[in-house]
Tab-separated table of C-alpha atoms and ligand atoms in Angstrom:
chain	number	residue	atom	x	y	z
A	1183	UNK	CA	42.711	47.230	-93.666
A	1184	UNK	CA	40.850	50.261	-92.237
A	1185	UNK	CA	40.186	50.510	-88.582
A	1186	UNK	CA	36.531	50.144	-89.237
A	1187	UNK	CA	36.713	46.951	-91.243
A	1188	UNK	CA	39.108	45.511	-88.581
A	1189	UNK	CA	36.667	45.966	-86.005
A	1190	UNK	CA	33.908	44.365	-88.255
A	1191	UNK	CA	36.154	41.205	-88.668
A	1192	UNK	CA	37.035	41.052	-84.896
A	1193	UNK	CA	33.377	41.203	-84.283
A	1194	UNK	CA	32.445	38.471	-86.843
A	1195	UNK	CA	35.144	36.194	-85.312
A	1196	UNK	CA	33.751	36.685	-81.757
A	1197	UNK	CA	31.589	33.650	-80.738
A	1198	UNK	CA	27.885	34.653	-80.679
A	1199	UNK	CA	26.885	35.837	-77.266
A	1200	UNK	CA	25.361	32.517	-75.508
A	1201	UNK	CA	21.706	33.010	-74.423
A	1202	UNK	CA	21.448	33.548	-70.790
A	1203	UNK	CA	20.645	30.140	-69.013
A	1204	UNK	CA	17.708	29.799	-66.616
A	1205	UNK	CA	18.768	30.177	-62.975
A	1206	UNK	CA	17.677	26.533	-62.176
A	1207	UNK	CA	20.478	25.293	-64.501
A	1208	UNK	CA	23.018	27.096	-62.303
A	1209	UNK	CA	24.615	23.822	-60.888
A	1210	UNK	CA	25.205	22.325	-64.216
A	1211	UNK	CA	27.206	25.601	-65.064
A	1212	UNK	CA	29.048	25.517	-61.753
A	1213	UNK	CA	30.109	21.855	-62.428
A	1214	UNK	CA	32.322	23.322	-65.246
A	1215	UNK	CA	33.776	26.004	-62.986
A	1216	UNK	CA	37.328	24.898	-61.660
A	1217	UNK	CA	37.009	27.351	-58.875
A	1218	UNK	CA	33.948	25.605	-57.461
A	1219	UNK	CA	35.037	22.131	-57.948
A	1220	UNK	CA	36.158	20.341	-54.802
A	1221	UNK	CA	36.494	16.798	-55.902
A	1222	UNK	CA	36.054	14.700	-59.127
A	1223	UNK	CA	35.679	10.905	-59.796
A	1224	UNK	CA	34.620	9.142	-63.081
A	1225	UNK	CA	30.902	9.535	-62.334
A	1226	UNK	CA	30.683	12.277	-59.690
A	1227	UNK	CA	31.607	15.975	-59.414
A	1228	UNK	CA	31.544	17.734	-55.934
A	1229	UNK	CA	31.202	21.421	-55.863
A	1230	UNK	CA	31.204	24.060	-53.287
A	1231	UNK	CA	27.742	25.426	-52.638
A	1232	UNK	CA	27.733	29.033	-54.031
A	1233	UNK	CA	25.418	30.172	-51.183
A	1234	UNK	CA	26.627	27.947	-48.258
A	1235	UNK	CA	24.270	27.503	-45.445
A	1236	UNK	CA	27.025	26.321	-42.921
A	1237	UNK	CA	30.850	26.594	-42.626
A	1238	UNK	CA	31.140	23.453	-44.845
A	1239	UNK	CA	28.574	22.924	-47.633
A	1240	UNK	CA	29.261	20.924	-50.759
A	1241	UNK	CA	27.049	19.576	-53.437
A	1242	UNK	CA	27.528	15.942	-54.875
A	1243	UNK	CA	26.350	15.594	-58.435
A	1244	UNK	CA	26.487	12.879	-61.081
A	1245	UNK	CA	28.064	13.548	-64.462
A	1246	UNK	CA	25.094	11.651	-65.875
A	1247	UNK	CA	22.219	13.891	-66.717
A	1248	UNK	CA	19.669	12.838	-63.998
A	1249	UNK	CA	17.369	15.836	-63.349
A	1250	UNK	CA	16.168	15.138	-59.835
A	1251	UNK	CA	15.577	12.423	-57.013
A	1252	UNK	CA	12.302	11.842	-58.796
A	1253	UNK	CA	14.175	10.251	-61.787
A	1254	UNK	CA	15.822	7.695	-59.577
A	1255	UNK	CA	15.171	4.080	-59.725
A	1256	UNK	CA	16.966	0.904	-58.560
A	1257	UNK	CA	19.380	0.913	-61.440
A	1258	UNK	CA	20.823	4.007	-59.844
A	1259	UNK	CA	21.661	2.388	-56.397
A	1260	UNK	CA	25.285	1.709	-57.609
A	1261	UNK	CA	25.704	5.220	-58.378
A	1262	UNK	CA	24.127	6.334	-54.955
A	1263	UNK	CA	26.670	3.908	-53.460
A	1264	UNK	CA	29.471	6.111	-54.887
A	1265	UNK	CA	27.867	9.119	-53.405
A	1266	UNK	CA	28.165	7.391	-49.920
A	1267	UNK	CA	31.851	6.593	-50.572
A	1268	UNK	CA	32.488	10.243	-51.537
A	1269	UNK	CA	30.685	11.370	-48.488
A	1270	UNK	CA	33.070	9.062	-46.348
A	1271	UNK	CA	36.130	10.664	-48.036
A	1272	UNK	CA	34.804	14.140	-47.486
A	1273	UNK	CA	34.216	13.322	-43.835
A	1274	UNK	CA	37.866	12.091	-43.444
A	1275	UNK	CA	38.956	15.346	-44.795
A	1276	UNK	CA	37.091	17.371	-42.199
A	1277	UNK	CA	37.109	17.401	-38.485
A	1278	UNK	CA	33.561	18.661	-37.877
A	1279	UNK	CA	30.259	16.887	-37.924
A	1280	UNK	CA	28.674	16.525	-41.490
A	1281	UNK	CA	25.394	15.387	-42.782
A	1282	UNK	CA	24.412	14.164	-46.283
A	1283	UNK	CA	21.010	14.433	-47.604
A	1284	UNK	CA	18.548	15.650	-50.430
A	1285	UNK	CA	15.891	18.367	-50.311
A	1286	UNK	CA	12.386	16.618	-50.641
A	1287	UNK	CA	11.473	19.448	-53.186
A	1288	UNK	CA	14.711	20.468	-54.948
A	1289	UNK	CA	14.733	23.821	-56.549
A	1290	UNK	CA	17.787	23.303	-58.779
A	1291	UNK	CA	18.197	21.084	-61.802
A	1292	UNK	CA	20.419	18.005	-61.788
A	1293	UNK	CA	20.471	15.496	-58.960
A	1294	UNK	CA	22.312	16.817	-55.911
A	1295	UNK	CA	23.169	15.676	-52.393
A	1296	UNK	CA	24.036	18.415	-49.914
A	1297	UNK	CA	26.933	17.656	-47.666
A	1298	UNK	CA	26.618	20.093	-44.806
A	1299	UNK	CA	28.178	20.841	-41.384
A	1300	UNK	CA	25.977	20.959	-38.429
A	1301	UNK	CA	27.096	24.385	-37.188
A	1302	UNK	CA	24.735	26.111	-39.799
A	1303	UNK	CA	26.748	29.200	-39.061
A	1304	UNK	CA	26.782	31.224	-42.344
A	1305	UNK	CA	25.761	34.683	-43.731
A	1306	UNK	CA	23.895	32.849	-46.422
A	1307	UNK	CA	21.562	31.218	-44.007
A	1308	UNK	CA	18.848	33.942	-43.533
A	1309	UNK	CA	15.370	32.605	-43.552
A	1310	UNK	CA	13.207	30.150	-41.687
A	1311	UNK	CA	12.764	28.285	-44.997
A	1312	UNK	CA	16.555	27.865	-45.332
A	1313	UNK	CA	16.764	26.574	-41.719
A	1314	UNK	CA	13.685	24.174	-41.996
A	1315	UNK	CA	14.951	22.930	-45.270
A	1316	UNK	CA	18.028	21.364	-43.503
A	1317	UNK	CA	16.605	20.583	-39.999
A	1318	UNK	CA	13.256	18.930	-40.633
A	1319	UNK	CA	12.281	15.910	-42.581
A	1320	UNK	CA	12.262	17.981	-45.803
A	1321	UNK	CA	16.007	16.986	-45.535
A	1322	UNK	CA	15.998	13.351	-46.602
A	1323	UNK	CA	19.110	11.771	-45.232
A	1324	UNK	CA	21.209	9.897	-47.413
A	1325	UNK	CA	20.668	6.367	-45.676
A	1326	UNK	CA	16.776	7.098	-45.793
A	1327	UNK	CA	16.823	7.899	-49.627
A	1328	UNK	CA	18.718	4.626	-50.139
A	1329	UNK	CA	16.159	2.727	-48.109
A	1330	UNK	CA	13.215	4.238	-49.698
A	1331	UNK	CA	14.509	3.663	-53.205
A	1332	UNK	CA	15.442	-0.027	-52.243
A	1333	UNK	CA	11.903	-0.568	-50.792
A	1334	UNK	CA	9.681	1.370	-53.386
A	1335	UNK	CA	11.891	1.539	-56.582
A	1336	UNK	CA	11.282	5.247	-56.649
A	1337	UNK	CA	11.232	8.454	-54.631
A	1338	UNK	CA	7.595	9.629	-53.863
A	1339	UNK	CA	6.714	13.348	-54.340
A	1340	UNK	CA	5.933	15.192	-51.133
A	1341	UNK	CA	2.491	16.707	-50.948
A	1342	UNK	CA	2.136	20.425	-50.935
A	1343	UNK	CA	0.464	20.362	-47.440
A	1344	UNK	CA	3.378	18.427	-45.977
A	1345	UNK	CA	5.896	20.807	-47.753
A	1346	UNK	CA	4.033	23.934	-46.376
A	1347	UNK	CA	3.689	22.551	-42.929
A	1348	UNK	CA	7.433	21.548	-42.767
A	1349	UNK	CA	8.514	24.991	-43.942
A	1350	UNK	CA	6.278	26.625	-41.162
A	1351	UNK	CA	7.749	24.352	-38.330
A	1352	UNK	CA	8.514	26.598	-35.355
A	1353	UNK	CA	12.260	27.235	-35.179
A	1354	UNK	CA	14.269	25.016	-32.902
A	1355	UNK	CA	18.097	24.703	-32.516
A	1356	UNK	CA	19.567	21.731	-34.163
A	1357	UNK	CA	22.072	21.161	-31.430
A	1358	UNK	CA	19.989	21.682	-28.255
A	1359	UNK	CA	16.232	22.135	-27.163
A	1360	UNK	CA	16.380	25.982	-27.475
A	1361	UNK	CA	13.347	27.398	-29.385
A	1362	UNK	CA	14.198	30.915	-30.618
A	1363	UNK	CA	11.655	33.402	-31.383
A	1364	UNK	CA	13.007	34.467	-34.618
A	1365	UNK	CA	16.066	34.007	-37.002
A	1366	UNK	CA	18.254	36.758	-35.668
A	1367	UNK	CA	17.830	35.104	-32.095
A	1368	UNK	CA	18.595	31.623	-33.543
A	1369	UNK	CA	21.763	32.964	-35.487
A	1370	UNK	CA	22.981	34.464	-32.216
A	1371	UNK	CA	22.249	31.362	-30.153
A	1372	UNK	CA	24.071	29.103	-32.804
A	1373	UNK	CA	27.398	30.972	-31.870
A	1374	UNK	CA	27.309	29.319	-28.400
A	1375	UNK	CA	27.860	25.931	-30.054
A	1376	UNK	CA	30.854	26.854	-31.712
A	1377	UNK	CA	33.974	25.302	-30.135
B	1082	AMP	P1	18.098	22.663	-53.413
B	1082	AMP	O1	17.675	22.597	-55.056
B	1082	AMP	O2	17.079	23.322	-52.780
B	1082	AMP	O3	18.347	21.236	-53.012
B	1082	AMP	O4	19.343	23.536	-53.390
B	1082	AMP	C1	20.161	24.053	-54.278
B	1082	AMP	C2	21.545	24.517	-53.678
B	1082	AMP	O5	22.124	25.067	-54.692
B	1082	AMP	C3	21.387	25.596	-52.635
B	1082	AMP	O6	22.065	25.152	-51.399
B	1082	AMP	C4	22.036	26.773	-53.166
B	1082	AMP	O7	22.709	27.509	-52.241
B	1082	AMP	C5	22.965	26.219	-54.286
B	1082	AMP	N1	23.146	27.045	-55.386
B	1082	AMP	C6	22.293	27.820	-56.164
B	1082	AMP	N2	22.824	28.210	-57.209
B	1082	AMP	C7	24.096	27.754	-57.377
B	1082	AMP	C8	25.199	27.791	-58.296
B	1082	AMP	N3	25.055	28.506	-59.369
B	1082	AMP	N4	26.360	27.048	-58.079
B	1082	AMP	C9	26.505	26.471	-56.838
B	1082	AMP	N5	25.464	26.376	-56.034
B	1082	AMP	C10	24.323	26.911	-56.223
B	1083	ZN	ZN1	21.304	25.173	-29.370
């Protein structure tokens, strides 16, 4: 076979190039990446956040295709109970303070619970929006999500006004009463809390 036709054959055997997936599907892709997987159970996959906003930052996701917190109903309480067990196991494996919760307006597809350490000391934490998304009520704590779902049977969408006002909340340290003027000052300040 000539070199030319050999190349032709190799090309025809090569799988067609997959179309580029939308960025919001990135978590679903990362769930298949062994380098990012931290833990797996029958129903759940825990991955490392690709742009961690603290020293420890994991995402807990269901294998089941549940697009977001807004698709949850009371039938999902058992699954969410498993999220809680996984969170307890992760806490046992680390000797720092960890919080678990969901963003009130998630940007990425597939339900995901953040498990994040309180140091918030990470180069990926850059903006006021990053900060306020983990330190204001925009971060729905795991227990609060369970309570709301048990009470209302669903998770209510946050209004645009509330969303905007939470994102523009003045900066405040999450570990003391210090009110920094800007992000560089906050990031510098956070270092004093590191043991
Ligand atoms: P949110 O949808 O706002 O609750 O947060 C999405 C989280 O996913 C952020 O903390 C991002 O750093 C993280 N992230 C974005 N893309 C990826 C990816 N491809 N793999 C893993 N984590 C990601
Ligand atoms: Zn402080």
